[in-house]
Coordinates of N, CA and C in Angstrom, one line a residue:
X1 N 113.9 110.1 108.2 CA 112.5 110.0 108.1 C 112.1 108.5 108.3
X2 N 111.2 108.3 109.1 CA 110.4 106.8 109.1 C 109.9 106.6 108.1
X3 N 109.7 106.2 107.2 CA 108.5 105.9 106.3 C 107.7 105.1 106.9
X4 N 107.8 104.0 108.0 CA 106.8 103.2 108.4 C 105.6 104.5 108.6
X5 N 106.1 105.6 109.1 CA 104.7 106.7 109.1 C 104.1 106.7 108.6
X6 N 104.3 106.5 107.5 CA 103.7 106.5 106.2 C 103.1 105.6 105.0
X7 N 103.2 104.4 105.8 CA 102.6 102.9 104.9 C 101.0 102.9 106.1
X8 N 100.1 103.2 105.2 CA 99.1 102.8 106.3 C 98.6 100.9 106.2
X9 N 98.6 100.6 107.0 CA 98.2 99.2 107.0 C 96.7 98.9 107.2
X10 N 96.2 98.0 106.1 CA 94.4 97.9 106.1 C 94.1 96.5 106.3
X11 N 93.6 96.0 107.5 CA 93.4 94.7 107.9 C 92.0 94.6 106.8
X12 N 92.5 93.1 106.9 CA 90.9 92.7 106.2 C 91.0 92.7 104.6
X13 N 92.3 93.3 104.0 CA 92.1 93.6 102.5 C 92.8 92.8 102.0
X14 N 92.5 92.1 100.9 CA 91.5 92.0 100.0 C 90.5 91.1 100.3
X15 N 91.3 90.0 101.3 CA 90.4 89.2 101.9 C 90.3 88.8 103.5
X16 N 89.5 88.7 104.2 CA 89.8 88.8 105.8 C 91.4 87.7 106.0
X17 N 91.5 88.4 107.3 CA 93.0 87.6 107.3 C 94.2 88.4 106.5
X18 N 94.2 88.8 105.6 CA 95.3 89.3 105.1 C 95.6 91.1 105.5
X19 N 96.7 91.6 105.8 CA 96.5 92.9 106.5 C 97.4 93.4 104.9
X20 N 96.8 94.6 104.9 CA 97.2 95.0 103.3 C 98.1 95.8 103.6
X21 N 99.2 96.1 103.0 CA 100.4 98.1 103.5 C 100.3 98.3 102.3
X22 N 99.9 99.5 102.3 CA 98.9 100.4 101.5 C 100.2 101.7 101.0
X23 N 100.8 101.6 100.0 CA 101.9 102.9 100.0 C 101.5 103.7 99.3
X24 N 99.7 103.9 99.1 CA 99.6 105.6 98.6 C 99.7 106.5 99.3
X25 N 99.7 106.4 101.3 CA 100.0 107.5 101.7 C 101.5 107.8 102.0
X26 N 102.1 106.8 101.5 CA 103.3 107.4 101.3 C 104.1 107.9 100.1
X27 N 103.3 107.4 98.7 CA 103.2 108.2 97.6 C 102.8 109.9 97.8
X28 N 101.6 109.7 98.5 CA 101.3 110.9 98.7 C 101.3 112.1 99.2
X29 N 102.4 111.6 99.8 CA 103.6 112.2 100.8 C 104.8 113.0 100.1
X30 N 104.8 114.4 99.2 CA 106.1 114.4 98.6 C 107.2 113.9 99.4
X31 N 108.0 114.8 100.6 CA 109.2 114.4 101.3 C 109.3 113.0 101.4
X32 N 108.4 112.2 102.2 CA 108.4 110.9 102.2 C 108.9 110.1 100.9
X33 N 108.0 110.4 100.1 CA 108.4 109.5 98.5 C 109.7 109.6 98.2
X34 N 110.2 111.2 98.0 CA 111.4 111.7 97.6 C 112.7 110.7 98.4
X35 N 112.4 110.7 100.0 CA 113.1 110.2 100.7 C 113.3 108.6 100.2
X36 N 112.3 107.6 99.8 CA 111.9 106.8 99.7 C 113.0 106.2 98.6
X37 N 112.6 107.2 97.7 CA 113.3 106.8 95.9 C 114.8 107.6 95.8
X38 N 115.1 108.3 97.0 CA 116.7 108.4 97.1 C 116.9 107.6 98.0
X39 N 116.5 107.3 99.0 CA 117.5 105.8 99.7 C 117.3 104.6 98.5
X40 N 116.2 104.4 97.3 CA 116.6 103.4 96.8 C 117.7 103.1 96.0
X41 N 117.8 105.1 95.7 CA 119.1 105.0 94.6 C 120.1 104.8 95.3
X42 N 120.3 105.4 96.6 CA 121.8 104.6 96.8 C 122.1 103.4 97.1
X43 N 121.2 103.1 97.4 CA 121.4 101.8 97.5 C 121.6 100.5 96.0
X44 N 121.3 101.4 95.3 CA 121.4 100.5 93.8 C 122.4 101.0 92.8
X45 N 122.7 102.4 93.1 CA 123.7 102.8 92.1 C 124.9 101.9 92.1
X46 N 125.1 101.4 92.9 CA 126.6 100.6 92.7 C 126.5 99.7 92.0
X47 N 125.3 99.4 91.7 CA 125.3 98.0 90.6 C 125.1 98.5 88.7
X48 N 125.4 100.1 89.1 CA 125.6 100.7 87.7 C 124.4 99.5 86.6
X49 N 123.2 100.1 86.5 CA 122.1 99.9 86.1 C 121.7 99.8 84.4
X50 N 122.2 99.3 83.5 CA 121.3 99.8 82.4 C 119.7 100.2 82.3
X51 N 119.4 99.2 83.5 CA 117.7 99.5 83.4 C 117.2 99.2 84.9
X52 N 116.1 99.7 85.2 CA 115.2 99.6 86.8 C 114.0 98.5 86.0
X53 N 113.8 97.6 86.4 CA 112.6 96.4 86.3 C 111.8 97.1 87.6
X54 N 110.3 97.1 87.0 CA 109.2 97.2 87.7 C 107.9 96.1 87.4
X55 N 108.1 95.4 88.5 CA 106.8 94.4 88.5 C 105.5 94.9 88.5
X56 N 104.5 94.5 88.1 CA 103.4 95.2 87.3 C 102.4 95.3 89.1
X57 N 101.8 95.8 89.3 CA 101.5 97.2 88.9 C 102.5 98.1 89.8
X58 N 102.2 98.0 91.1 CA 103.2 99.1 92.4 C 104.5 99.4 91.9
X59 N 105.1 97.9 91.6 CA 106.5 98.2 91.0 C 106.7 99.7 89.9
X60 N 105.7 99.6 89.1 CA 106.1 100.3 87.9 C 106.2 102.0 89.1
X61 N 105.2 102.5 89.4 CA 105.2 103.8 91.0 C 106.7 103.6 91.2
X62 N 107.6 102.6 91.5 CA 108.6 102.7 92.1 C 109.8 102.8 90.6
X63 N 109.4 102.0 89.8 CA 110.6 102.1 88.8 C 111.0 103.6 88.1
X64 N 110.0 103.9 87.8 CA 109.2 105.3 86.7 C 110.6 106.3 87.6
X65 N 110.2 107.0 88.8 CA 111.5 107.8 89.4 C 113.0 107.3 89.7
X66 N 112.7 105.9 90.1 CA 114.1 105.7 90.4 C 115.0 105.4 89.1
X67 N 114.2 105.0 87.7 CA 115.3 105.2 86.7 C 115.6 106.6 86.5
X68 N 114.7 107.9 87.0 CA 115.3 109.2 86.8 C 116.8 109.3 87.6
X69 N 116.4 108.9 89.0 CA 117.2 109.3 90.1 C 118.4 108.3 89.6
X70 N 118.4 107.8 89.3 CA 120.0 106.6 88.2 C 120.3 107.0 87.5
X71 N 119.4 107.1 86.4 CA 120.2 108.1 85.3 C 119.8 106.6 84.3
X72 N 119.1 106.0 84.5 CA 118.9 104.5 83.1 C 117.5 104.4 82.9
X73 N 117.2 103.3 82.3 CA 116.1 103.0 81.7 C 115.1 102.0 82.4
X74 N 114.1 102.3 82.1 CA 112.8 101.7 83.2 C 112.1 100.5 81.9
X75 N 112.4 99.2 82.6 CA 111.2 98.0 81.8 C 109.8 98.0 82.4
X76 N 109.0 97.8 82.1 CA 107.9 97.0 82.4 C 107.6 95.2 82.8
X77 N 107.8 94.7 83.8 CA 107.1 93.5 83.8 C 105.9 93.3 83.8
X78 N 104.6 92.6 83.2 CA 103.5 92.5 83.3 C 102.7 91.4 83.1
X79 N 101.8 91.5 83.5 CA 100.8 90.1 83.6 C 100.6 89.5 82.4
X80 N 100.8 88.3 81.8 CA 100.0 88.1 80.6 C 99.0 89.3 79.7
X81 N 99.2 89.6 78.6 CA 98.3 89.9 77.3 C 98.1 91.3 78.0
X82 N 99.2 92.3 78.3 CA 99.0 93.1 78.6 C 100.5 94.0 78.0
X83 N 101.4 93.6 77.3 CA 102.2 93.9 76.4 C 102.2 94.4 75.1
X84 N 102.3 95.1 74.4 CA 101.8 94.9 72.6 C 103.2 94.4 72.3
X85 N 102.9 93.5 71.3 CA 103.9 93.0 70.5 C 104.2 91.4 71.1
X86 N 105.8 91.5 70.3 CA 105.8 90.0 70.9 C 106.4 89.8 72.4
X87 N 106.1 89.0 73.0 CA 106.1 88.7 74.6 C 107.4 87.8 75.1
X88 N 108.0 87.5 76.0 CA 108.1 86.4 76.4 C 107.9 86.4 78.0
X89 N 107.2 85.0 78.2 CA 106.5 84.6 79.6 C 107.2 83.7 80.4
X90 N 106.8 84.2 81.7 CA 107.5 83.0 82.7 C 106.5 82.7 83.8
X91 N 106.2 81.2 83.4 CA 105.2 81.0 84.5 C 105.7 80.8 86.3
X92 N 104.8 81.0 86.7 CA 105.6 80.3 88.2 C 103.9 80.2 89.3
X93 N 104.2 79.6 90.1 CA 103.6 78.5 91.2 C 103.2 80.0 92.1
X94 N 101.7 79.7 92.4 CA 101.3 80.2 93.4 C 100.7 79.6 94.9
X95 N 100.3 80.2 95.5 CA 99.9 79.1 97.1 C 98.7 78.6 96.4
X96 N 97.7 79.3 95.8 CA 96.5 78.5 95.3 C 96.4 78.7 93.7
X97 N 97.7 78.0 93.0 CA 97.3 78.4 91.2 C 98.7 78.5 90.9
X98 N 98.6 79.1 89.6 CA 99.4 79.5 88.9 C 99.4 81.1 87.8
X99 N 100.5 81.7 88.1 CA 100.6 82.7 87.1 C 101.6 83.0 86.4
X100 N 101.6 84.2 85.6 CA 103.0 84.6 84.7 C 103.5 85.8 84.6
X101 N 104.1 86.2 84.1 CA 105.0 87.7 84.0 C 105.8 87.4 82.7
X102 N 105.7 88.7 81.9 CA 106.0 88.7 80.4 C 107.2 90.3 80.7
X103 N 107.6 90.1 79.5 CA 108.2 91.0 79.1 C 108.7 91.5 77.5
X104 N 108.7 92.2 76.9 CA 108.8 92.1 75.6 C 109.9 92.0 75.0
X105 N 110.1 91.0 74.4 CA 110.9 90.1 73.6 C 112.3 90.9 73.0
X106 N 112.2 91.9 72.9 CA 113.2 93.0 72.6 C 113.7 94.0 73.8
X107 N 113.3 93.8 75.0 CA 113.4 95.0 76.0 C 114.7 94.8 76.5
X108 N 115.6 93.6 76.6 CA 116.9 93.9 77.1 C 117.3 93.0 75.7
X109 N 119.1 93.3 75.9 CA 119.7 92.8 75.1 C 120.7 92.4 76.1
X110 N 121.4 90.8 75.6 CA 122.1 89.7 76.3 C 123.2 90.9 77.2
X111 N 123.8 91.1 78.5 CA 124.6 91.8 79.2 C 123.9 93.0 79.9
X112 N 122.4 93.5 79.7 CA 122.3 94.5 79.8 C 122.0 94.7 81.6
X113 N 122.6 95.2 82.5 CA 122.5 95.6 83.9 C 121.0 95.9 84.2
X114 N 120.2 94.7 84.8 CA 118.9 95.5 85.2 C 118.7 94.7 86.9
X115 N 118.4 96.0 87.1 CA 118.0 95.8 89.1 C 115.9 96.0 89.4
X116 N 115.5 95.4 89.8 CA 114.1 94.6 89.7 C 113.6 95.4 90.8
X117 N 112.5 95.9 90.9 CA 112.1 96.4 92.2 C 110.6 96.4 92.1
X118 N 109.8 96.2 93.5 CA 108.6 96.2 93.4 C 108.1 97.0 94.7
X119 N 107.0 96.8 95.5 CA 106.5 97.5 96.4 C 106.8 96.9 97.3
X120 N 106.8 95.5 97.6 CA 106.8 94.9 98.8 C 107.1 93.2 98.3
X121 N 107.7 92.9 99.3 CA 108.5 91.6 99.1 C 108.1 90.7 99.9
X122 N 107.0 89.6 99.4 CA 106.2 88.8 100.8 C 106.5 87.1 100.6
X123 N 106.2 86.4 99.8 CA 106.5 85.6 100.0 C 107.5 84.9 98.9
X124 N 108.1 85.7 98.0 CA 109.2 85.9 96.9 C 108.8 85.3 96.0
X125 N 107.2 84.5 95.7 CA 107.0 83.6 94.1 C 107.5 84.9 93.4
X126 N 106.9 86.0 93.3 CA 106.7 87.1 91.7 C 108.0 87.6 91.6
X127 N 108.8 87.8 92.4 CA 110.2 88.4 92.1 C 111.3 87.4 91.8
X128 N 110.8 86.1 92.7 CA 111.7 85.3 91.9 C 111.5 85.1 89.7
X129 N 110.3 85.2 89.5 CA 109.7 84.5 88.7 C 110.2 86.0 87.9
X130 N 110.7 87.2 88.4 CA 110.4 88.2 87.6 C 112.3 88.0 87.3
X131 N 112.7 87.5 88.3 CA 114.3 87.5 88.4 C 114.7 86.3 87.6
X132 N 113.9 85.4 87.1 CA 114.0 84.4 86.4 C 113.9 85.1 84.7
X133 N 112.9 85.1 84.8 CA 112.6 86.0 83.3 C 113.4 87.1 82.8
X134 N 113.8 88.1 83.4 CA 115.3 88.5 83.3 C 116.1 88.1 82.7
X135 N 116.7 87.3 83.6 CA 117.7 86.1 83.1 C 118.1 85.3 81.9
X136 N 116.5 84.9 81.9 CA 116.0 84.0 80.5 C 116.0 84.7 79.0
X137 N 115.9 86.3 79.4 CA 115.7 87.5 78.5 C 117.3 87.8 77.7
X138 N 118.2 87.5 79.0 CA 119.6 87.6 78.9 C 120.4 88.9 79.6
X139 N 119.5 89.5 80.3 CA 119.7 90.3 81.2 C 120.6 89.6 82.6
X140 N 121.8 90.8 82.9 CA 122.4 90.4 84.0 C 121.5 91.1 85.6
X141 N 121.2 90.1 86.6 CA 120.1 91.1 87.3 C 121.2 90.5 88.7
X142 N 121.9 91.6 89.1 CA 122.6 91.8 90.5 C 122.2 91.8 92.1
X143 N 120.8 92.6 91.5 CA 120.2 92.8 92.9 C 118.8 93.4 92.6
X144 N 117.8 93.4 94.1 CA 116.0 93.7 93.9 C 116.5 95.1 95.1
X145 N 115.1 95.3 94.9 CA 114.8 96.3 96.0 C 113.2 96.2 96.2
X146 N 112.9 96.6 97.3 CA 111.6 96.7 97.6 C 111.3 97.8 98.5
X147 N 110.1 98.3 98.9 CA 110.3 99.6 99.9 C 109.6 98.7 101.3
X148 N 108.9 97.6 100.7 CA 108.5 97.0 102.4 C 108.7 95.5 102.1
X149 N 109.4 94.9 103.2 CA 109.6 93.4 103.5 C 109.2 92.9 104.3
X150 N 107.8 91.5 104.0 CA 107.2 91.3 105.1 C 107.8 89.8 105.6
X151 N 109.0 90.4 106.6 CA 110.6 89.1 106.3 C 109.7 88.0 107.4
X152 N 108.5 87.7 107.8 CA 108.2 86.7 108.7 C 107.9 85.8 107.6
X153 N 107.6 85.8 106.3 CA 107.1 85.1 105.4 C 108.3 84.7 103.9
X154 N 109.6 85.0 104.8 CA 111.0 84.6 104.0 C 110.7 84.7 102.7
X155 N 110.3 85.5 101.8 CA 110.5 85.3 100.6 C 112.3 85.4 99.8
X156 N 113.0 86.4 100.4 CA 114.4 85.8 100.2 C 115.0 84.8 99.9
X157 N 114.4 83.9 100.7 CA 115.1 82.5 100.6 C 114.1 81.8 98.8
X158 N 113.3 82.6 98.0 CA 113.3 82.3 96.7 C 114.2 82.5 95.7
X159 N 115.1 83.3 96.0 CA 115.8 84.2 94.6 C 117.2 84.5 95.7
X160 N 118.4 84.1 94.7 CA 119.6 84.4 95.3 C 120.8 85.2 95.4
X161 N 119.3 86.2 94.9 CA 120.5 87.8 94.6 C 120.1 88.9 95.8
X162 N 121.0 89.7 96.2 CA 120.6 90.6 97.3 C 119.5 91.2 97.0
X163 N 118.6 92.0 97.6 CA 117.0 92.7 98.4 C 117.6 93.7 98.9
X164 N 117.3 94.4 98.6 CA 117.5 96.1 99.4 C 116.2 96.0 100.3
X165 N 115.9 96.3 101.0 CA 114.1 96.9 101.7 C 114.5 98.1 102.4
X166 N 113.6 99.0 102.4 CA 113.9 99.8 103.1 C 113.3 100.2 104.2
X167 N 111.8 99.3 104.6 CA 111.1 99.0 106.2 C 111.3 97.5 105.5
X168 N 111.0 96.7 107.2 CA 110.4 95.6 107.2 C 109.6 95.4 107.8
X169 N 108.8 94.5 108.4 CA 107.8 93.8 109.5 C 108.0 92.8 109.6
X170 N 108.1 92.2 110.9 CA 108.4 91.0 111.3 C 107.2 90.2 111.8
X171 N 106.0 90.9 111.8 CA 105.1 90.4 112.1 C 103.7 90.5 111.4
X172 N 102.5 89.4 111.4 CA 101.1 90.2 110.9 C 101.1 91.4 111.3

């Protein structure tokens, strides 16, 4: 199955100039999705997982089944003050600012196997910053996955652990 079928792309969103890939019609796609979150598991089971990291928001859509399809546990990463309890934060550098990504202060313990996944992998600040915090948490993090890579805009070259994708685009 293609899934490119199935990422509709919306020029113009959120702001002109940027072309948005849009994967609710391919959420909304049983077979498609299905197909989607079993090529991610094989592609990840070999890194025998204690947990799936999902970057806030799309990620979490992708984490929620694929920790079914594993057989492990799903984290939450999320934006600032959107955790209960205690947090810990990792800031990182944007093209115009600055942001963060938290995670809760108890969610891994030092060794625990977690593989990071989000919707799309563009210019690598957030996954590096999510792969950093990880890290800092005491989590061992092997490998990402993403379901679309927009590789003209190298974010790879942020973070130096393998990327699964499963489309890419090489171009706007």
């Amino acid at each position: 199955m293609n899934l490119k079928d199935h990422i509709r792309q919306i020029p113009d969103f959120p702001k002109p100039g940027v072309n948005f890939f849009d994967i609710s019609t391919l959420i909304g796609h049983p077979a498609a999705w299905s197909s989607a979150i079993d090529q991610l598991a094989d592609a990840l089971k070999g890194y025998k997982p204690d947990y799936v990291a999902g970057i806030d928001a799309r990620g979490f859509l992708v984490a929620a089944p694929l920790g079914i399809a594993l057989g492990c546990g799903v984290l939450m990463l999320r934006k600032p003050g959107k955790l209960p309890g205690e947090t810990v934060s990792h800031p990182y550098e944007l093209e115009y600012g600055t942001d963060a990504i938290e995670i809760q202060h108890d969610a891994v313990k030092p060794g625990d196997i977690v593989v990071l996944v989000d919707d799309l992998l563009a210019t690598g600040g957030t996954m590096a910053a999510a792969i950093s915090l990880l890290k800092v948490s005491g989590a061992t993090v092997p490998a990402a996955a993403c379901l679309i890579e927009l590789t003209f805009l190298n974010g790879r070259g942020k973070f130096d652990i393998p990327c699964h994708a499963l489309t890419a685009y090489d171009s706007e």
